[in-house]
mmCIF file with all atom_site columns, C-alpha atoms in Angstrom:
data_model
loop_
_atom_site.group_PDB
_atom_site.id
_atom_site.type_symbol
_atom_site.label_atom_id
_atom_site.label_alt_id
_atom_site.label_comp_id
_atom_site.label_asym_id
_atom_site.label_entity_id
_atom_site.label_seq_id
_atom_site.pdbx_PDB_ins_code
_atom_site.Cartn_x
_atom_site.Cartn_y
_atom_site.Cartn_z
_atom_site.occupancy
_atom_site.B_iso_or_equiv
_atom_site.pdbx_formal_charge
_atom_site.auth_seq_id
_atom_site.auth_comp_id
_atom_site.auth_asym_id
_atom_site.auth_atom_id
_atom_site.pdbx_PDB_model_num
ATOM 1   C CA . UNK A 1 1   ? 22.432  -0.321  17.909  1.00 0.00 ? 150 UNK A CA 1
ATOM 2   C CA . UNK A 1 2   ? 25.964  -0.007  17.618  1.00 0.00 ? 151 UNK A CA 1
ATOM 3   C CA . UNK A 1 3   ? 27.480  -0.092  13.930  1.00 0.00 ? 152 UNK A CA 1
ATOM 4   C CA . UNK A 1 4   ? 24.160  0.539   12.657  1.00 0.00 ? 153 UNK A CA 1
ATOM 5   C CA . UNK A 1 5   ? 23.476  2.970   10.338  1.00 0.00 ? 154 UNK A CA 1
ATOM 6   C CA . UNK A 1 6   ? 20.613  2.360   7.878   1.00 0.00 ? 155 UNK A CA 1
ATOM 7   C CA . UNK A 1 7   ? 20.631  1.837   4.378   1.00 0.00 ? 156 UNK A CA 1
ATOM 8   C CA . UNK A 1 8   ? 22.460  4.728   2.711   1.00 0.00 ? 157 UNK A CA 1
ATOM 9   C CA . UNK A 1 9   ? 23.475  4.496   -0.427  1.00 0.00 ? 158 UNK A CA 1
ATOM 10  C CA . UNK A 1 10  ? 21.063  1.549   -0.939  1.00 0.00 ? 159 UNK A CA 1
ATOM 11  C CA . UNK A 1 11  ? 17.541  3.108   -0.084  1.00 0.00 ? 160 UNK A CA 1
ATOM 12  C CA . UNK A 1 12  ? 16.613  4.107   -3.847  1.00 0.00 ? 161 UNK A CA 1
ATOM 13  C CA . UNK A 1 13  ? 17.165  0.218   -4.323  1.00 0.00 ? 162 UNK A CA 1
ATOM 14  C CA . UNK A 1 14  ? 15.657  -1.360  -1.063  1.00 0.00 ? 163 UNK A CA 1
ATOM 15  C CA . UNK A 1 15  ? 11.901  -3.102  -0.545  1.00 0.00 ? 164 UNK A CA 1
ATOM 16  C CA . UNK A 1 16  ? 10.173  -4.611  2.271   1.00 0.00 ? 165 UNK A CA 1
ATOM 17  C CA . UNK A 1 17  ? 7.798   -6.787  2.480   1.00 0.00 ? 166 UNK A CA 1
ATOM 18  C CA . UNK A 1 18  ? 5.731   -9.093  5.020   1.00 0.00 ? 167 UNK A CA 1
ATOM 19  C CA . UNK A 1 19  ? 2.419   -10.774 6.027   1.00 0.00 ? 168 UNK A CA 1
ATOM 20  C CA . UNK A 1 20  ? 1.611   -9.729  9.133   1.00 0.00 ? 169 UNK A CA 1
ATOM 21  C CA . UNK A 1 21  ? -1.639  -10.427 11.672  1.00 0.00 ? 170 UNK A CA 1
ATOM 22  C CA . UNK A 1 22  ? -3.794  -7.555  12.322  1.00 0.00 ? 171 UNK A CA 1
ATOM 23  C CA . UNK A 1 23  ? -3.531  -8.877  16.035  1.00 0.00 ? 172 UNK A CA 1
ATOM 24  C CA . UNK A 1 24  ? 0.083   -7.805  16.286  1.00 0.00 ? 173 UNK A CA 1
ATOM 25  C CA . UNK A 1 25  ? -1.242  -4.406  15.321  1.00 0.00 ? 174 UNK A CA 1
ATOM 26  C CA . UNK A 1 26  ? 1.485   -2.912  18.263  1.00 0.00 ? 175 UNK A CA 1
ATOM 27  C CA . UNK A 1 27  ? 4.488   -4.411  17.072  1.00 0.00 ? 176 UNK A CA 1
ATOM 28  C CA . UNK A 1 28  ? 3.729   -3.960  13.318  1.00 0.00 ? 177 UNK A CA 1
ATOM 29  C CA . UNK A 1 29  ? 3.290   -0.165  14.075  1.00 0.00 ? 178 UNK A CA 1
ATOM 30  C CA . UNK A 1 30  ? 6.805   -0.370  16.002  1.00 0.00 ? 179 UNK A CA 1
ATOM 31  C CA . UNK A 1 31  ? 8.097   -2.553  12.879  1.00 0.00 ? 180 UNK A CA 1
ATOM 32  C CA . UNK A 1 32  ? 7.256   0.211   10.429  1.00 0.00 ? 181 UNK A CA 1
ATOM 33  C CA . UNK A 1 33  ? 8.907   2.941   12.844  1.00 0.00 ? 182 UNK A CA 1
ATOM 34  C CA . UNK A 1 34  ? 12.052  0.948   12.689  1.00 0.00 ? 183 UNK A CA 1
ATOM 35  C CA . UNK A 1 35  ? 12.326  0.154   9.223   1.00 0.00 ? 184 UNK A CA 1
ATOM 36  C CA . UNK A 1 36  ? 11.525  3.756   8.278   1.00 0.00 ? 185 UNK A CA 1
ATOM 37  C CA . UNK A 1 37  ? 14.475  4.882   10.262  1.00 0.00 ? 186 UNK A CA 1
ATOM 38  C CA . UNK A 1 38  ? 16.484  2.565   8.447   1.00 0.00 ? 187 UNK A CA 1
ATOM 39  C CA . UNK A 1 39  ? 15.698  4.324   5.111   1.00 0.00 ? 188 UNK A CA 1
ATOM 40  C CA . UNK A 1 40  ? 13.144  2.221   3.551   1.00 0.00 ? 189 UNK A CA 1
ATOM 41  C CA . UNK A 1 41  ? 10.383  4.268   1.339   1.00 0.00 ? 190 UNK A CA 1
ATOM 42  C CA . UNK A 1 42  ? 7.544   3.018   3.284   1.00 0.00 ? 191 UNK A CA 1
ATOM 43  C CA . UNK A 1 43  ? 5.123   4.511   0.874   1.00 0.00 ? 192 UNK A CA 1
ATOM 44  C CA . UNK A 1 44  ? 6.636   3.425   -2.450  1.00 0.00 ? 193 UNK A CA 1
ATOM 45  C CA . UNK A 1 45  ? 8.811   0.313   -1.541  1.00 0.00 ? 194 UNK A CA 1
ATOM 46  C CA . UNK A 1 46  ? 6.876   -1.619  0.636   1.00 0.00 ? 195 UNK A CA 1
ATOM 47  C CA . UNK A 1 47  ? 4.557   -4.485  0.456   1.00 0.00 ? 196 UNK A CA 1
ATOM 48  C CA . UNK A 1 48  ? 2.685   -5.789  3.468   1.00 0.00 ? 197 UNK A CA 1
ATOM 49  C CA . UNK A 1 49  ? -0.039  -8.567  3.864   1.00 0.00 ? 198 UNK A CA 1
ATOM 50  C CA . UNK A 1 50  ? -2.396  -8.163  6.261   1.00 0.00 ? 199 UNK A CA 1
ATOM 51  C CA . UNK A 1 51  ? -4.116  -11.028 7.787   1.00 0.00 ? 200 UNK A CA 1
ATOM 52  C CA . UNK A 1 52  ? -7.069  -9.780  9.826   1.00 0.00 ? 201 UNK A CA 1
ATOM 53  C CA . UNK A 1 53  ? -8.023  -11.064 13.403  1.00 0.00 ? 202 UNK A CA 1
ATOM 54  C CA . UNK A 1 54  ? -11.468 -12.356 14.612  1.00 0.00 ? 203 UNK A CA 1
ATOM 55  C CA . UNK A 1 55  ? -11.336 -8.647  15.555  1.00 0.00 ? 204 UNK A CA 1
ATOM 56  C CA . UNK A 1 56  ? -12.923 -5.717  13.410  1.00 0.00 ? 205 UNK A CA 1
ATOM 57  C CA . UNK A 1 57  ? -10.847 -3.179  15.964  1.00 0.00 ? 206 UNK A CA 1
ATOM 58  C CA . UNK A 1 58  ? -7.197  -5.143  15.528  1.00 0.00 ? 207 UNK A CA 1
ATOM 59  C CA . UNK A 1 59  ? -7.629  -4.569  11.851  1.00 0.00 ? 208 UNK A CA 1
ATOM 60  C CA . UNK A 1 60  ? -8.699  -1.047  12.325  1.00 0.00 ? 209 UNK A CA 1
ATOM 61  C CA . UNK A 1 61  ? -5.328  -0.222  14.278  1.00 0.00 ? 210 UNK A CA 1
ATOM 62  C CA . UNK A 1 62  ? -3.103  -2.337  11.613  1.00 0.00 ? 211 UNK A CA 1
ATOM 63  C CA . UNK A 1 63  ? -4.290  -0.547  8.773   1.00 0.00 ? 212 UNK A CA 1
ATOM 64  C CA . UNK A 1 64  ? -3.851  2.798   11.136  1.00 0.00 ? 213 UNK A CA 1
ATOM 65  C CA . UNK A 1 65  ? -0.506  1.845   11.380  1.00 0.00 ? 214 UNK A CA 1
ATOM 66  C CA . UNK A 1 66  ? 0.017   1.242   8.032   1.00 0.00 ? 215 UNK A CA 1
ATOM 67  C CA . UNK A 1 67  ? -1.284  4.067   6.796   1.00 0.00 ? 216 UNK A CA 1
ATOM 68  C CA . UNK A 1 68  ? 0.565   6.497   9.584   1.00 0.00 ? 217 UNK A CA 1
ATOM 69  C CA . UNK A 1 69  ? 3.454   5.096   8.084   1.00 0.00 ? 218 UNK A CA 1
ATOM 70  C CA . UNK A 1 70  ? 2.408   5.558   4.310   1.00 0.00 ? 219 UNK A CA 1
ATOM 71  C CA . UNK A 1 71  ? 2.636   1.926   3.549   1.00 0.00 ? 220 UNK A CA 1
ATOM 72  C CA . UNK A 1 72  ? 0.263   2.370   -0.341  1.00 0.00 ? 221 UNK A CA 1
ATOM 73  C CA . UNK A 1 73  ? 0.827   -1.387  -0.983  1.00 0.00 ? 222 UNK A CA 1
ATOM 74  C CA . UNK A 1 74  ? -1.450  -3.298  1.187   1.00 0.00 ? 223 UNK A CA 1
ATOM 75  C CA . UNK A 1 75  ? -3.375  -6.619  0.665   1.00 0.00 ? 224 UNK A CA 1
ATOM 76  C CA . UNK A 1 76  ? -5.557  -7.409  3.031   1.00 0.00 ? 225 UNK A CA 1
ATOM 77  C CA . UNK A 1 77  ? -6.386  -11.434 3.894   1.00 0.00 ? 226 UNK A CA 1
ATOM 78  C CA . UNK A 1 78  ? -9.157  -13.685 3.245   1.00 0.00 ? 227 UNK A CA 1
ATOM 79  C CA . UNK A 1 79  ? -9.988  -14.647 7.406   1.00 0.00 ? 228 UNK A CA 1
ATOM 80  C CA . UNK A 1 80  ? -10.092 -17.575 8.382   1.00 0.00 ? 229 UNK A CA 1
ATOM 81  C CA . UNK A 1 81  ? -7.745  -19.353 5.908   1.00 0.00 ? 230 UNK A CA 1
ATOM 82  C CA . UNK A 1 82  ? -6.044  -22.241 6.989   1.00 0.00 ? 231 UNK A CA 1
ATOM 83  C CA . UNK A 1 83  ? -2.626  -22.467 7.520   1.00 0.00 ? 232 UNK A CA 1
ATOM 84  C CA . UNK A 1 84  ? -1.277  -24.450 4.387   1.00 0.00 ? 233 UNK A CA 1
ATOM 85  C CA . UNK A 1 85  ? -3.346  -22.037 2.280   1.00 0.00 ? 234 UNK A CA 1
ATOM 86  C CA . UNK A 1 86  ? -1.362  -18.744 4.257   1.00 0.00 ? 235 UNK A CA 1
ATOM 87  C CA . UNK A 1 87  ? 1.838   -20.812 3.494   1.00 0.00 ? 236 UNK A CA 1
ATOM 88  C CA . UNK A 1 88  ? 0.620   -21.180 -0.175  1.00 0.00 ? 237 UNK A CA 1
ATOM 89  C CA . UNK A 1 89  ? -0.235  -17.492 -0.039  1.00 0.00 ? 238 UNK A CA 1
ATOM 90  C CA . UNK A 1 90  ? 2.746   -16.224 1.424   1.00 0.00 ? 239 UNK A CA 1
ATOM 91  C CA . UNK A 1 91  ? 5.235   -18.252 -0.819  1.00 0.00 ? 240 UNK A CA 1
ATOM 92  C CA . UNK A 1 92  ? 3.003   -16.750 -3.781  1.00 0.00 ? 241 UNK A CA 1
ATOM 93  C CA . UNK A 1 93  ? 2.626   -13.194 -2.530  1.00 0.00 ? 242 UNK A CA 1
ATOM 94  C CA . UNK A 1 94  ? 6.408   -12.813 -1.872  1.00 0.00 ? 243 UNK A CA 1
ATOM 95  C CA . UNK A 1 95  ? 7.563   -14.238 -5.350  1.00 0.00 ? 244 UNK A CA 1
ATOM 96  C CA . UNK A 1 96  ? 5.021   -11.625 -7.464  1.00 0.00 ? 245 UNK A CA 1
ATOM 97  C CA . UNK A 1 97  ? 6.518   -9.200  -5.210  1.00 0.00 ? 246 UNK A CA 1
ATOM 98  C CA . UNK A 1 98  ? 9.805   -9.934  -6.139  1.00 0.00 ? 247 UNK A CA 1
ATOM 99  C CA . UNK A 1 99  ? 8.575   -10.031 -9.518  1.00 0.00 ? 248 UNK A CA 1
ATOM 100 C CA . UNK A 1 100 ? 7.582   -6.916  -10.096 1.00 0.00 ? 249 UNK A CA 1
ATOM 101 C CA . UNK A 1 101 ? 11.139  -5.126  -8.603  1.00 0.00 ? 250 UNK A CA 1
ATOM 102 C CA . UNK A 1 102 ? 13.816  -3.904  -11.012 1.00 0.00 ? 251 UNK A CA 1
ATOM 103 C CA . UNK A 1 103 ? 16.466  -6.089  -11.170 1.00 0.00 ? 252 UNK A CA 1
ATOM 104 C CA . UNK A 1 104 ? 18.927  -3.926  -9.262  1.00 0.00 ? 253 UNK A CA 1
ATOM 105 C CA . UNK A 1 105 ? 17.018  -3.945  -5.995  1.00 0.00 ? 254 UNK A CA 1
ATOM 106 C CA . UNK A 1 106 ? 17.407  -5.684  -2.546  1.00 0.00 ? 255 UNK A CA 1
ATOM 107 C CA . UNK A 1 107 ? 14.773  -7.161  -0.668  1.00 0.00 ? 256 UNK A CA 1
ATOM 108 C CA . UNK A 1 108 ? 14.467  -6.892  2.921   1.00 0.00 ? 257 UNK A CA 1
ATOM 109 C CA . UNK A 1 109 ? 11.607  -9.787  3.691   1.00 0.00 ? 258 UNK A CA 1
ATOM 110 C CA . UNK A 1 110 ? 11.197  -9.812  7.574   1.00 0.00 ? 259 UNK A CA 1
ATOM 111 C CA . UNK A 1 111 ? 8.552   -10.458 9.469   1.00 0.00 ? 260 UNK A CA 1
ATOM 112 C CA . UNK A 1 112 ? 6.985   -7.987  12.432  1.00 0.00 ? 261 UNK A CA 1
ATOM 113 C CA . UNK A 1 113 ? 9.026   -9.154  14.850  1.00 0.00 ? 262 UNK A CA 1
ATOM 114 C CA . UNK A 1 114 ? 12.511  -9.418  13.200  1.00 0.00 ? 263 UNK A CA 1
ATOM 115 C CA . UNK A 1 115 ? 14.517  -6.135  13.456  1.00 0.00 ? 264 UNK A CA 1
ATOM 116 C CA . UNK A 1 116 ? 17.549  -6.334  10.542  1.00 0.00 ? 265 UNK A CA 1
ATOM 117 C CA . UNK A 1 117 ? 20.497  -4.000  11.097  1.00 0.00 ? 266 UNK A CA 1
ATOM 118 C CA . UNK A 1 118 ? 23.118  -3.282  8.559   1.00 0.00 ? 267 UNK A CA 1
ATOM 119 C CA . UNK A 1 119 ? 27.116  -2.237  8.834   1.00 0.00 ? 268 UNK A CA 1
ATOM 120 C CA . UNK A 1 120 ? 27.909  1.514   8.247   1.00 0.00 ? 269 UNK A CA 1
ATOM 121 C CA . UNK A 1 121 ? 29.442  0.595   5.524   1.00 0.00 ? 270 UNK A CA 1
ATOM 122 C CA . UNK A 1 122 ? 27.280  -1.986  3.780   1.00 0.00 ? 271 UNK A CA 1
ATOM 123 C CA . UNK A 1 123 ? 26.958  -0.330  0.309   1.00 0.00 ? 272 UNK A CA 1
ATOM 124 C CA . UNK A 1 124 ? 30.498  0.459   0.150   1.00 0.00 ? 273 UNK A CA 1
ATOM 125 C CA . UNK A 1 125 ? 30.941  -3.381  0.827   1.00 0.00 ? 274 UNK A CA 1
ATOM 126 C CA . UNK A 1 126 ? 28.722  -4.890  -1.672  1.00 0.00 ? 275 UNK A CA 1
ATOM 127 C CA . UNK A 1 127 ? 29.999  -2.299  -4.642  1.00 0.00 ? 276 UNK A CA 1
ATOM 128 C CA . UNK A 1 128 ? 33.606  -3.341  -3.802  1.00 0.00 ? 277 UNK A CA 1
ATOM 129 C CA . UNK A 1 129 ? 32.965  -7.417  -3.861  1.00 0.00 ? 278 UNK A CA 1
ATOM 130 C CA . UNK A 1 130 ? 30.338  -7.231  -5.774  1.00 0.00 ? 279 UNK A CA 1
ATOM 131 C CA . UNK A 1 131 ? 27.927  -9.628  -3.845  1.00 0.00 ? 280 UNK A CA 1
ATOM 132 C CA . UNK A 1 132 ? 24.500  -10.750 -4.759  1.00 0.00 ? 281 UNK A CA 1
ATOM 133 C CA . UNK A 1 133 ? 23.663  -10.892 -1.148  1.00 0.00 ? 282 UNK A CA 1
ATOM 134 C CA . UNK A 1 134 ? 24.535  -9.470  2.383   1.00 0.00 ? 283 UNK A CA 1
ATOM 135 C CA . UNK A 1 135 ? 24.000  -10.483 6.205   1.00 0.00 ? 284 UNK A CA 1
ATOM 136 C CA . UNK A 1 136 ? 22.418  -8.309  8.661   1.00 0.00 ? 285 UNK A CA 1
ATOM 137 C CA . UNK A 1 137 ? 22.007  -8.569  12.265  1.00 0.00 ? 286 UNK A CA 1
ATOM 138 C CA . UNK A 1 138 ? 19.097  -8.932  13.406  1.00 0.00 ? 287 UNK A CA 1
ATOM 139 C CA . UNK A 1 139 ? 17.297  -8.161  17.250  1.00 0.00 ? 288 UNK A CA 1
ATOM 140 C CA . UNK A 1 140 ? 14.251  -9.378  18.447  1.00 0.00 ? 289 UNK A CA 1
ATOM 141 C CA . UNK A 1 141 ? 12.326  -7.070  20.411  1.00 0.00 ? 290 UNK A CA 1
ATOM 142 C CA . UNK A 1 142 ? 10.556  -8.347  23.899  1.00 0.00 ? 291 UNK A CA 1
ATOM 143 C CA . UNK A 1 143 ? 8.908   -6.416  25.884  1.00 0.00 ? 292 UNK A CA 1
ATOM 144 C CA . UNK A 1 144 ? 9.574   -6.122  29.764  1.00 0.00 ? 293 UNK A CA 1
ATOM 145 C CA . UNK A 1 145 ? 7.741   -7.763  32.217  1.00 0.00 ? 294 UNK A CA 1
#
């Protein structure tokens, strides 16, 4: 992506988390990939929820993926919970998260298919107008065909 260069300066300060299905065991894989390349410590500054599939094997591959990638923080799902009580979980999983980060850091909360991007430049920026907050770009990734 043009004008993208990771996180820099910011990496030390950056977490990630999601809840993900185990069925998009593909695209969280390619998720991880990305955000690793960005400069997020996969293995100490990451959070993901895992909600599992119908299907033993989809989990298998998501936690495959998550481990390939060093994700440590992983909470797997109760199955079959409706959707008000994933909202309820997400909403709650997100804010002990957030919680439990120092109060310097910046969280990156995207979900598997949402692909954030930042300016070459972006700690430089937020040092210099001291913002609380900053906008990325983000691209969603389709496959062909």
């Amino acid at each position: 992506m043009v004008g993208a260069c990771g996180l820099g300066g910011l990496a030390d300060h950056t977490y990630l988390w999601t809840q993900a299905s185990a069925q998009s065991h593909a695209l969280l894989r390619h998720w991880l990939g990305h955000y690793m390349e960005q400069g997020v410590r996969l293995a100490t500054h990451a959070s993901v929820h895992l909600e599992p599939s119908q299907s033993d094997r989809e989990l298998e591959l998501a936690l495959e993926a998550l481990a390939a990638h060093q994700v440590r923080n992983v909470t797997v799902l109760e199955r079959g919970m409706n959707s008000s009580g994933l909202a309820a979980r997400l909403r709650n999983g997100v804010n002990t998260f957030l919680g439990l980060l120092p109060e310097d850091a910046w969280l990156i909360w995207a979900d598997v298919d949402e692909f954030f991007t930042w300016p070459c430049n972006v700690a430089q920026m937020l040092k210099q107008t001291r913002l609380s907050a900053a906008c990325g770009r983000m691209s969603d990734r389709l496959a062909q065909g």
